[in-house]
Amino acid sequence: MHALFDRSGPRRVSLGEYPLWDEALALLNRDLTVTLPEQEPLQLRALPSCEADEPENVYVALANGEWHGNQLYPESAEDPAHALANIADAAQETVAERLWQAWPLCAEHDLGMHPRDSGGQLSWWCAGGLLGHGQAHIRAAVGALDTF
């Protein structure tokens, strides 16, 4: 029981500790810069696990250190596609819940988009057609919203 009370606070994860998560977060930060230019880059924050033999819990946080949602899946740090999908979900959750807005928005439909695999590439998908706003479509690859 003492381990719960002895935990240190969250720390900022240093660049290079989780290289695949760093690469994935860099792509998400490109999309954040294009869609929410007033926001500073997202970052990784870590908390020690409550269990001594378990890895630390890592989260995607706003620049001020706040996050929302579950920790990143440790096994996703070993696979580029899984890392990007996990970081995209966590980044979207943190931005939406901490800033109280859908993110990212489809410029065509003004609807929130979601990460979805499209031909082996994680992309931002808009449900426009499913909601009566034109056709559902892939807007851009994750990290490439600046191409529009």
CSV table of N, CA and C in Angstrom, one decimal:
chain,number,residue,atom,x,y,z
A,1,MET,N,0.8,-1.2,0.0
A,1,MET,CA,0.0,0.0,0.0
A,1,MET,C,0.9,1.3,0.0
A,2,HIS,N,2.0,1.2,0.6
A,2,HIS,CA,2.9,2.4,0.7
A,2,HIS,C,3.4,2.8,-0.7
A,3,ALA,N,3.5,1.9,-1.6
A,3,ALA,CA,4.0,2.2,-3.0
A,3,ALA,C,3.1,3.2,-3.7
A,4,LEU,N,1.8,3.1,-3.4
A,4,LEU,CA,0.9,4.0,-4.0
A,4,LEU,C,1.1,5.5,-3.5
A,5,PHE,N,1.5,5.6,-2.3
A,5,PHE,CA,1.7,7.0,-1.8
A,5,PHE,C,3.2,7.5,-2.0
A,6,ASP,N,4.1,6.6,-2.3
A,6,ASP,CA,5.5,6.9,-2.5
A,6,ASP,C,5.8,7.3,-4.0
A,7,ARG,N,4.8,7.2,-4.9
A,7,ARG,CA,5.0,7.5,-6.3
A,7,ARG,C,5.4,8.9,-6.5
A,8,SER,N,6.4,9.1,-7.4
A,8,SER,CA,6.8,10.5,-7.7
A,8,SER,C,5.8,11.0,-8.7
A,9,GLY,N,5.8,12.3,-9.0
A,9,GLY,CA,4.9,12.9,-9.9
A,9,GLY,C,5.3,12.6,-11.4
A,10,PRO,N,4.4,13.1,-12.3
A,10,PRO,CA,4.8,12.9,-13.7
A,10,PRO,C,6.1,13.6,-14.1
A,11,ARG,N,6.8,13.0,-15.0
A,11,ARG,CA,8.0,13.6,-15.5
A,11,ARG,C,7.9,13.7,-17.0
A,12,ARG,N,8.5,14.6,-17.6
A,12,ARG,CA,8.6,14.7,-19.1
A,12,ARG,C,9.5,13.7,-19.6
A,13,VAL,N,9.1,12.9,-20.6
A,13,VAL,CA,9.9,11.9,-21.2
A,13,VAL,C,11.0,12.6,-22.1
A,14,SER,N,12.2,12.2,-21.9
A,14,SER,CA,13.3,12.7,-22.8
A,14,SER,C,13.2,12.2,-24.2
A,15,LEU,N,13.6,13.0,-25.1
A,15,LEU,CA,13.7,12.5,-26.5
A,15,LEU,C,14.6,11.4,-26.6
A,16,GLY,N,14.2,10.3,-27.3
A,16,GLY,CA,15.1,9.2,-27.4
A,16,GLY,C,14.8,8.0,-26.5
A,17,GLU,N,14.0,8.2,-25.5
A,17,GLU,CA,13.7,7.1,-24.5
A,17,GLU,C,12.8,6.1,-25.2
A,18,TYR,N,11.9,6.6,-26.0
A,18,TYR,CA,10.9,5.8,-26.8
A,18,TYR,C,10.9,6.3,-28.2
A,19,PRO,N,11.9,5.8,-29.0
A,19,PRO,CA,12.1,6.4,-30.4
A,19,PRO,C,10.9,6.3,-31.3
A,20,LEU,N,10.2,5.2,-31.3
A,20,LEU,CA,9.0,5.1,-32.2
A,20,LEU,C,7.9,6.0,-31.7
A,21,TRP,N,7.7,6.1,-30.5
A,21,TRP,CA,6.7,7.1,-30.0
A,21,TRP,C,7.1,8.5,-30.3
A,22,ASP,N,8.4,8.8,-30.2
A,22,ASP,CA,8.9,10.2,-30.6
A,22,ASP,C,8.6,10.5,-32.0
A,23,GLU,N,8.8,9.5,-32.9
A,23,GLU,CA,8.6,9.7,-34.3
A,23,GLU,C,7.1,9.9,-34.6
A,24,ALA,N,6.3,9.1,-33.9
A,24,ALA,CA,4.8,9.2,-34.1
A,24,ALA,C,4.3,10.5,-33.6
A,25,LEU,N,4.8,10.9,-32.4
A,25,LEU,CA,4.4,12.2,-31.8
A,25,LEU,C,4.8,13.4,-32.7
A,26,ALA,N,5.9,13.3,-33.4
A,26,ALA,CA,6.3,14.4,-34.3
A,26,ALA,C,5.3,14.5,-35.4
A,27,LEU,N,4.8,13.4,-35.9
A,27,LEU,CA,3.8,13.5,-37.0
A,27,LEU,C,2.5,14.1,-36.5
A,28,LEU,N,2.1,13.7,-35.3
A,28,LEU,CA,0.9,14.3,-34.7
A,28,LEU,C,1.1,15.8,-34.4
A,29,ASN,N,2.3,16.2,-34.0
A,29,ASN,CA,2.5,17.6,-33.7
A,29,ASN,C,2.5,18.4,-35.0
A,30,ARG,N,2.8,17.8,-36.1
A,30,ARG,CA,2.7,18.5,-37.4
A,30,ARG,C,1.2,18.8,-37.7
A,31,ASP,N,0.4,17.9,-37.4
A,31,ASP,CA,-1.1,18.1,-37.6
A,31,ASP,C,-1.6,19.1,-36.6
A,32,LEU,N,-1.1,19.0,-35.4
A,32,LEU,CA,-1.6,20.0,-34.4
A,32,LEU,C,-1.2,21.4,-34.8
A,33,THR,N,0.0,21.6,-35.3
A,33,THR,CA,0.5,22.9,-35.7
A,33,THR,C,-0.3,23.5,-36.8
A,34,VAL,N,-0.7,22.7,-37.7
A,34,VAL,CA,-1.5,23.2,-38.8
A,34,VAL,C,-3.0,23.5,-38.4
A,35,THR,N,-3.5,22.6,-37.6
A,35,THR,CA,-4.9,22.8,-37.2
A,35,THR,C,-5.2,23.7,-36.0
A,36,LEU,N,-4.3,23.7,-35.1
A,36,LEU,CA,-4.4,24.5,-33.9
A,36,LEU,C,-3.1,25.2,-33.6
A,37,PRO,N,-2.8,26.2,-34.5
A,37,PRO,CA,-1.4,26.9,-34.4
A,37,PRO,C,-1.1,27.6,-33.1
A,38,GLU,N,-2.1,27.9,-32.3
A,38,GLU,CA,-1.9,28.5,-31.0
A,38,GLU,C,-1.4,27.5,-29.9
A,39,GLN,N,-1.5,26.2,-30.2
A,39,GLN,CA,-1.1,25.2,-29.2
A,39,GLN,C,0.4,24.9,-29.4
A,40,GLU,N,1.0,24.7,-28.3
A,40,GLU,CA,2.4,24.3,-28.3
A,40,GLU,C,2.4,22.8,-28.5
A,41,PRO,N,3.5,22.2,-28.9
A,41,PRO,CA,3.6,20.8,-29.2
A,41,PRO,C,3.2,19.9,-28.1
A,42,LEU,N,2.6,18.7,-28.4
A,42,LEU,CA,2.3,17.7,-27.5
A,42,LEU,C,3.6,17.1,-27.0
A,43,GLN,N,3.6,16.4,-25.9
A,43,GLN,CA,4.7,15.8,-25.3
A,43,GLN,C,4.4,14.5,-24.6
A,44,LEU,N,5.4,13.7,-24.3
A,44,LEU,CA,5.2,12.5,-23.6
A,44,LEU,C,5.4,12.7,-22.1
A,45,ARG,N,4.6,12.3,-21.2
A,45,ARG,CA,4.8,12.3,-19.8
A,45,ARG,C,4.7,10.9,-19.2
A,46,ALA,N,5.5,10.7,-18.2
A,46,ALA,CA,5.5,9.3,-17.6
A,46,ALA,C,5.3,9.4,-16.1
A,47,LEU,N,4.6,8.3,-15.6
A,47,LEU,CA,4.5,8.1,-14.2
A,47,LEU,C,5.0,6.7,-13.8
A,48,PRO,N,5.7,6.5,-12.7
A,48,PRO,CA,6.1,5.2,-12.3
A,48,PRO,C,4.8,4.3,-12.1
A,49,SER,N,5.0,3.0,-12.4
A,49,SER,CA,3.9,2.1,-12.2
A,49,SER,C,3.7,1.9,-10.7
A,50,CYS,N,2.5,1.5,-10.3
A,50,CYS,CA,2.2,1.1,-8.9
A,50,CYS,C,2.9,-0.2,-8.6
A,51,GLU,N,3.2,-1.0,-9.6
A,51,GLU,CA,3.8,-2.3,-9.4
A,51,GLU,C,5.3,-2.2,-9.7
A,52,ALA,N,6.2,-2.6,-8.8
A,52,ALA,CA,7.6,-2.5,-8.9
A,52,ALA,C,8.2,-3.1,-10.2
A,53,ASP,N,7.6,-4.2,-10.7
A,53,ASP,CA,8.2,-4.9,-11.8
A,53,ASP,C,7.5,-4.6,-13.1
A,54,GLU,N,6.6,-3.6,-13.1
A,54,GLU,CA,5.9,-3.1,-14.3
A,54,GLU,C,6.6,-1.9,-14.9
A,55,PRO,N,6.5,-1.7,-16.3
A,55,PRO,CA,7.0,-0.5,-16.9
A,55,PRO,C,6.2,0.8,-16.4
A,56,GLU,N,6.9,1.9,-16.6
A,56,GLU,CA,6.2,3.2,-16.2
A,56,GLU,C,5.0,3.4,-17.2
A,57,ASN,N,4.1,4.2,-16.8
A,57,ASN,CA,2.9,4.6,-17.6
A,57,ASN,C,3.2,5.9,-18.3
A,58,VAL,N,3.1,5.8,-19.6
A,58,VAL,CA,3.4,7.0,-20.5
A,58,VAL,C,2.2,7.5,-21.1
A,59,TYR,N,2.0,8.8,-21.2
A,59,TYR,CA,0.8,9.4,-21.7
A,59,TYR,C,1.2,10.5,-22.7
A,60,VAL,N,0.3,10.9,-23.6
A,60,VAL,CA,0.4,12.0,-24.5
A,60,VAL,C,-0.2,13.2,-23.8
A,61,ALA,N,0.6,14.3,-23.6
A,61,ALA,CA,0.1,15.4,-22.8
A,61,ALA,C,0.2,16.7,-23.6
A,62,LEU,N,-0.6,17.7,-23.2
A,62,LEU,CA,-0.4,19.0,-23.8
A,62,LEU,C,0.9,19.6,-23.3
A,63,ALA,N,1.3,20.7,-23.8
A,63,ALA,CA,2.6,21.3,-23.4
A,63,ALA,C,2.6,21.7,-21.9
A,64,ASN,N,1.4,21.9,-21.3
A,64,ASN,CA,1.4,22.3,-19.9
A,64,ASN,C,1.4,21.1,-19.0
A,65,GLY,N,1.5,19.9,-19.6
A,65,GLY,CA,1.7,18.6,-18.8
A,65,GLY,C,0.4,17.9,-18.6
A,66,GLU,N,-0.8,18.5,-18.9
A,66,GLU,CA,-2.1,17.9,-18.7
A,66,GLU,C,-2.3,16.8,-19.8
A,67,TRP,N,-3.0,15.7,-19.4
A,67,TRP,CA,-3.4,14.7,-20.3
A,67,TRP,C,-4.7,14.1,-19.9
A,68,HIS,N,-5.3,13.3,-20.8
A,68,HIS,CA,-6.6,12.7,-20.5
A,68,HIS,C,-6.5,11.3,-21.2
A,69,GLY,N,-7.1,10.3,-20.6
A,69,GLY,CA,-7.2,9.0,-21.1
A,69,GLY,C,-6.2,8.0,-20.6
A,70,ASN,N,-6.1,6.9,-21.2
A,70,ASN,CA,-5.3,5.8,-20.7
A,70,ASN,C,-3.8,6.0,-21.2
A,71,GLN,N,-2.9,5.3,-20.5
A,71,GLN,CA,-1.5,5.3,-20.9
A,71,GLN,C,-1.3,4.6,-22.2
A,72,LEU,N,-0.2,4.8,-22.8
A,72,LEU,CA,0.1,4.2,-24.1
A,72,LEU,C,0.4,2.7,-23.8
A,73,TYR,N,0.1,1.8,-24.7
A,73,TYR,CA,0.4,0.4,-24.6
A,73,TYR,C,1.9,0.2,-24.8
A,74,PRO,N,2.6,-0.4,-23.8
A,74,PRO,CA,4.0,-0.5,-23.8
A,74,PRO,C,4.5,-1.3,-25.1
A,75,GLU,N,3.7,-2.3,-25.5
A,75,GLU,CA,4.1,-3.1,-26.7
A,75,GLU,C,4.1,-2.3,-28.0
A,76,SER,N,3.3,-1.1,-28.0
A,76,SER,CA,3.3,-0.3,-29.2
A,76,SER,C,4.6,0.4,-29.4
A,77,ALA,N,5.5,0.5,-28.4
A,77,ALA,CA,6.8,1.2,-28.6
A,77,ALA,C,7.7,0.4,-29.4
A,78,GLU,N,7.3,-0.9,-29.8
A,78,GLU,CA,8.2,-1.8,-30.6
A,78,GLU,C,7.8,-1.9,-32.1
A,79,ASP,N,6.7,-1.3,-32.5
A,79,ASP,CA,6.2,-1.5,-33.9
A,79,ASP,C,5.8,-0.1,-34.4
A,80,PRO,N,6.3,0.4,-35.5
A,80,PRO,CA,6.0,1.7,-36.0
A,80,PRO,C,4.5,2.0,-36.3
A,81,ALA,N,3.8,1.0,-36.9
A,81,ALA,CA,2.4,1.2,-37.2
A,81,ALA,C,1.6,1.2,-35.9
A,82,HIS,N,1.9,0.3,-35.0
A,82,HIS,CA,1.2,0.3,-33.7
A,82,HIS,C,1.5,1.5,-32.9
A,83,ALA,N,2.7,2.0,-32.9
A,83,ALA,CA,3.1,3.2,-32.2
A,83,ALA,C,2.3,4.4,-32.7
A,84,LEU,N,2.2,4.6,-34.0
A,84,LEU,CA,1.5,5.7,-34.6
A,84,LEU,C,0.0,5.7,-34.2
A,85,ALA,N,-0.6,4.5,-34.4
A,85,ALA,CA,-2.0,4.3,-34.0
A,85,ALA,C,-2.3,4.7,-32.5
A,86,ASN,N,-1.4,4.2,-31.7
A,86,ASN,CA,-1.6,4.4,-30.2
A,86,ASN,C,-1.4,5.9,-29.9
A,87,ILE,N,-0.3,6.5,-30.4
A,87,ILE,CA,-0.1,7.9,-30.2
A,87,ILE,C,-1.2,8.8,-30.8
A,88,ALA,N,-1.7,8.4,-32.0
A,88,ALA,CA,-2.8,9.2,-32.6
A,88,ALA,C,-4.1,9.2,-31.7
A,89,ASP,N,-4.4,8.0,-31.2
A,89,ASP,CA,-5.6,7.9,-30.4
A,89,ASP,C,-5.4,8.7,-29.1
A,90,ALA,N,-4.2,8.5,-28.5
A,90,ALA,CA,-4.0,9.2,-27.2
A,90,ALA,C,-3.9,10.7,-27.4
A,91,ALA,N,-3.3,11.2,-28.5
A,91,ALA,CA,-3.2,12.6,-28.7
A,91,ALA,C,-4.6,13.2,-29.0
A,92,GLN,N,-5.4,12.5,-29.8
A,92,GLN,CA,-6.8,13.0,-30.0
A,92,GLN,C,-7.6,13.0,-28.7
A,93,GLU,N,-7.5,12.0,-27.9
A,93,GLU,CA,-8.2,12.0,-26.6
A,93,GLU,C,-7.8,13.2,-25.7
A,94,THR,N,-6.5,13.4,-25.6
A,94,THR,CA,-6.0,14.5,-24.8
A,94,THR,C,-6.4,15.9,-25.3
A,95,VAL,N,-6.3,16.1,-26.6
A,95,VAL,CA,-6.7,17.4,-27.2
A,95,VAL,C,-8.2,17.6,-27.0
A,96,ALA,N,-9.0,16.6,-27.4
A,96,ALA,CA,-10.4,16.8,-27.3
A,96,ALA,C,-10.9,17.0,-25.9
A,97,GLU,N,-10.4,16.3,-24.9
A,97,GLU,CA,-10.9,16.3,-23.6
A,97,GLU,C,-10.3,17.5,-22.8
A,98,ARG,N,-9.1,17.8,-23.0
A,98,ARG,CA,-8.5,18.9,-22.2
A,98,ARG,C,-8.8,20.3,-22.8
A,99,LEU,N,-9.0,20.4,-24.2
A,99,LEU,CA,-9.3,21.6,-24.8
A,99,LEU,C,-10.8,21.8,-25.1
A,100,TRP,N,-11.5,20.7,-24.9
A,100,TRP,CA,-13.0,20.7,-25.1
A,100,TRP,C,-13.4,21.0,-26.5
A,101,GLN,N,-12.7,20.4,-27.4
A,101,GLN,CA,-13.1,20.5,-28.8
A,101,GLN,C,-12.7,19.3,-29.6
A,102,ALA,N,-13.5,19.0,-30.7
A,102,ALA,CA,-13.1,17.9,-31.6
A,102,ALA,C,-11.8,18.3,-32.3
A,103,TRP,N,-11.0,17.3,-32.5
A,103,TRP,CA,-9.7,17.5,-33.1
A,103,TRP,C,-9.2,16.2,-33.8
A,104,PRO,N,-8.7,16.3,-35.0
A,104,PRO,CA,-8.7,17.4,-35.9
A,104,PRO,C,-10.1,17.5,-36.6
A,105,LEU,N,-10.4,18.6,-37.2
A,105,LEU,CA,-11.6,18.8,-37.9
A,105,LEU,C,-11.4,18.7,-39.4
A,106,CYS,N,-12.3,18.1,-40.1
A,106,CYS,CA,-12.3,18.1,-41.5
A,106,CYS,C,-12.6,19.5,-42.1
A,107,ALA,N,-11.7,20.0,-42.9
A,107,ALA,CA,-11.9,21.4,-43.4
A,107,ALA,C,-13.1,21.4,-44.3
A,108,GLU,N,-13.5,20.3,-44.9
A,108,GLU,CA,-14.6,20.3,-45.9
A,108,GLU,C,-15.9,20.2,-45.2
A,109,HIS,N,-16.0,19.4,-44.1
A,109,HIS,CA,-17.3,19.1,-43.4
A,109,HIS,C,-17.4,19.7,-42.0
A,110,ASP,N,-16.3,20.2,-41.5
A,110,ASP,CA,-16.3,20.8,-40.1
A,110,ASP,C,-16.7,19.7,-39.1
A,111,LEU,N,-16.3,18.5,-39.3
A,111,LEU,CA,-16.6,17.4,-38.4
A,111,LEU,C,-15.2,16.8,-37.9
A,112,GLY,N,-15.3,16.3,-36.7
A,112,GLY,CA,-14.1,15.7,-36.1
A,112,GLY,C,-13.7,14.4,-36.9
A,113,MET,N,-12.4,14.2,-37.1
A,113,MET,CA,-12.0,13.1,-37.9
A,113,MET,C,-11.4,12.1,-36.9
A,114,HIS,N,-11.2,10.8,-37.4
A,114,HIS,CA,-10.6,9.8,-36.6
A,114,HIS,C,-9.5,9.0,-37.3
A,115,PRO,N,-8.5,8.5,-36.6
A,115,PRO,CA,-7.5,7.8,-37.3
A,115,PRO,C,-8.0,6.4,-37.8
A,116,ARG,N,-7.7,6.1,-39.0
A,116,ARG,CA,-8.1,4.8,-39.6
A,116,ARG,C,-7.1,4.3,-40.6
A,117,ASP,N,-6.9,3.0,-40.6
A,117,ASP,CA,-5.9,2.5,-41.6
A,117,ASP,C,-6.5,2.6,-43.0
A,118,SER,N,-5.8,3.1,-43.9
A,118,SER,CA,-6.2,3.2,-45.3
A,118,SER,C,-5.1,2.7,-46.2
A,119,GLY,N,-5.2,1.4,-46.6
A,119,GLY,CA,-4.2,0.9,-47.5
A,119,GLY,C,-2.8,0.7,-46.8
A,120,GLY,N,-2.8,0.4,-45.5
A,120,GLY,CA,-1.6,0.3,-44.8
A,120,GLY,C,-1.0,1.6,-44.2
A,121,GLN,N,-1.7,2.7,-44.4
A,121,GLN,CA,-1.2,4.0,-43.9
A,121,GLN,C,-2.3,4.6,-42.9
A,122,LEU,N,-1.9,4.9,-41.7
A,122,LEU,CA,-2.8,5.6,-40.8
A,122,LEU,C,-3.2,6.9,-41.3
A,123,SER,N,-4.5,7.2,-41.5
A,123,SER,CA,-5.0,8.4,-42.1
A,123,SER,C,-6.1,9.0,-41.2
A,124,TRP,N,-6.4,10.3,-41.5
A,124,TRP,CA,-7.5,10.9,-40.8
A,124,TRP,C,-8.8,10.7,-41.7
A,125,TRP,N,-9.8,10.1,-41.1
A,125,TRP,CA,-11.0,9.7,-41.8
A,125,TRP,C,-12.1,10.6,-41.3
A,126,CYS,N,-12.9,11.1,-42.3
A,126,CYS,CA,-14.1,11.9,-42.0
A,126,CYS,C,-15.3,11.1,-42.3
A,127,ALA,N,-16.3,11.1,-41.4
A,127,ALA,CA,-17.6,10.4,-41.6
A,127,ALA,C,-18.6,11.3,-42.3
A,128,GLY,N,-18.2,12.3,-43.0
A,128,GLY,CA,-19.1,13.2,-43.7
A,128,GLY,C,-20.3,12.6,-44.3
A,129,GLY,N,-20.2,11.6,-45.2
A,129,GLY,CA,-21.3,11.0,-45.9
A,129,GLY,C,-22.2,10.2,-44.9
A,130,LEU,N,-21.7,9.6,-43.9
A,130,LEU,CA,-22.5,8.9,-43.0
A,130,LEU,C,-23.4,9.8,-42.2
A,131,LEU,N,-23.1,11.0,-42.1
A,131,LEU,CA,-23.9,12.0,-41.3
A,131,LEU,C,-24.7,12.9,-42.2
A,132,GLY,N,-24.8,12.6,-43.5
A,132,GLY,CA,-25.5,13.4,-44.5
A,132,GLY,C,-24.8,14.7,-44.9
A,133,HIS,N,-23.5,14.7,-44.8
A,133,HIS,CA,-22.7,15.9,-45.1
A,133,HIS,C,-21.8,15.7,-46.3
A,134,GLY,N,-22.3,14.9,-47.3
A,134,GLY,CA,-21.4,14.6,-48.4
A,134,GLY,C,-20.9,13.2,-48.2
A,135,GLN,N,-19.7,12.9,-48.8
A,135,GLN,CA,-19.2,11.5,-48.7
A,135,GLN,C,-18.2,11.4,-47.6
A,136,ALA,N,-18.2,10.2,-47.0
A,136,ALA,CA,-17.2,9.8,-46.0
A,136,ALA,C,-15.9,9.7,-46.8
A,137,HIS,N,-14.8,10.1,-46.3
A,137,HIS,CA,-13.5,10.1,-47.0
A,137,HIS,C,-12.3,10.1,-46.1
A,138,ILE,N,-11.2,9.8,-46.7
A,138,ILE,CA,-9.9,10.0,-46.0
A,138,ILE,C,-9.4,11.4,-46.4
A,139,ARG,N,-9.1,12.2,-45.4
A,139,ARG,CA,-8.7,13.5,-45.6
A,139,ARG,C,-7.2,13.6,-45.9
A,140,ALA,N,-6.4,13.0,-45.1
A,140,ALA,CA,-4.9,13.0,-45.3
A,140,ALA,C,-4.3,11.9,-44.4
A,141,ALA,N,-3.1,11.5,-44.7
A,141,ALA,CA,-2.4,10.7,-43.8
A,141,ALA,C,-2.1,11.4,-42.5
A,142,VAL,N,-2.0,10.7,-41.4
A,142,VAL,CA,-1.7,11.3,-40.1
A,142,VAL,C,-0.3,11.9,-40.3
A,143,GLY,N,-0.2,13.2,-39.9
A,143,GLY,CA,1.1,13.9,-40.1
A,143,GLY,C,1.1,14.7,-41.4
A,144,ALA,N,0.1,14.6,-42.2
A,144,ALA,CA,0.1,15.3,-43.5
A,144,ALA,C,-1.1,16.3,-43.7
A,145,LEU,N,-1.7,16.7,-42.7
A,145,LEU,CA,-2.8,17.7,-42.8
A,145,LEU,C,-2.3,19.0,-43.4
A,146,ASP,N,-1.0,19.2,-43.4
A,146,ASP,CA,-0.4,20.5,-43.9
A,146,ASP,C,-0.4,20.5,-45.5
A,147,THR,N,-0.7,19.4,-46.1
A,147,THR,CA,-0.8,19.3,-47.5
A,147,THR,C,-2.1,19.8,-48.1
A,148,PHE,N,-3.0,20.2,-47.3
A,148,PHE,CA,-4.3,20.8,-47.7
A,148,PHE,C,-4.5,22.2,-47.4
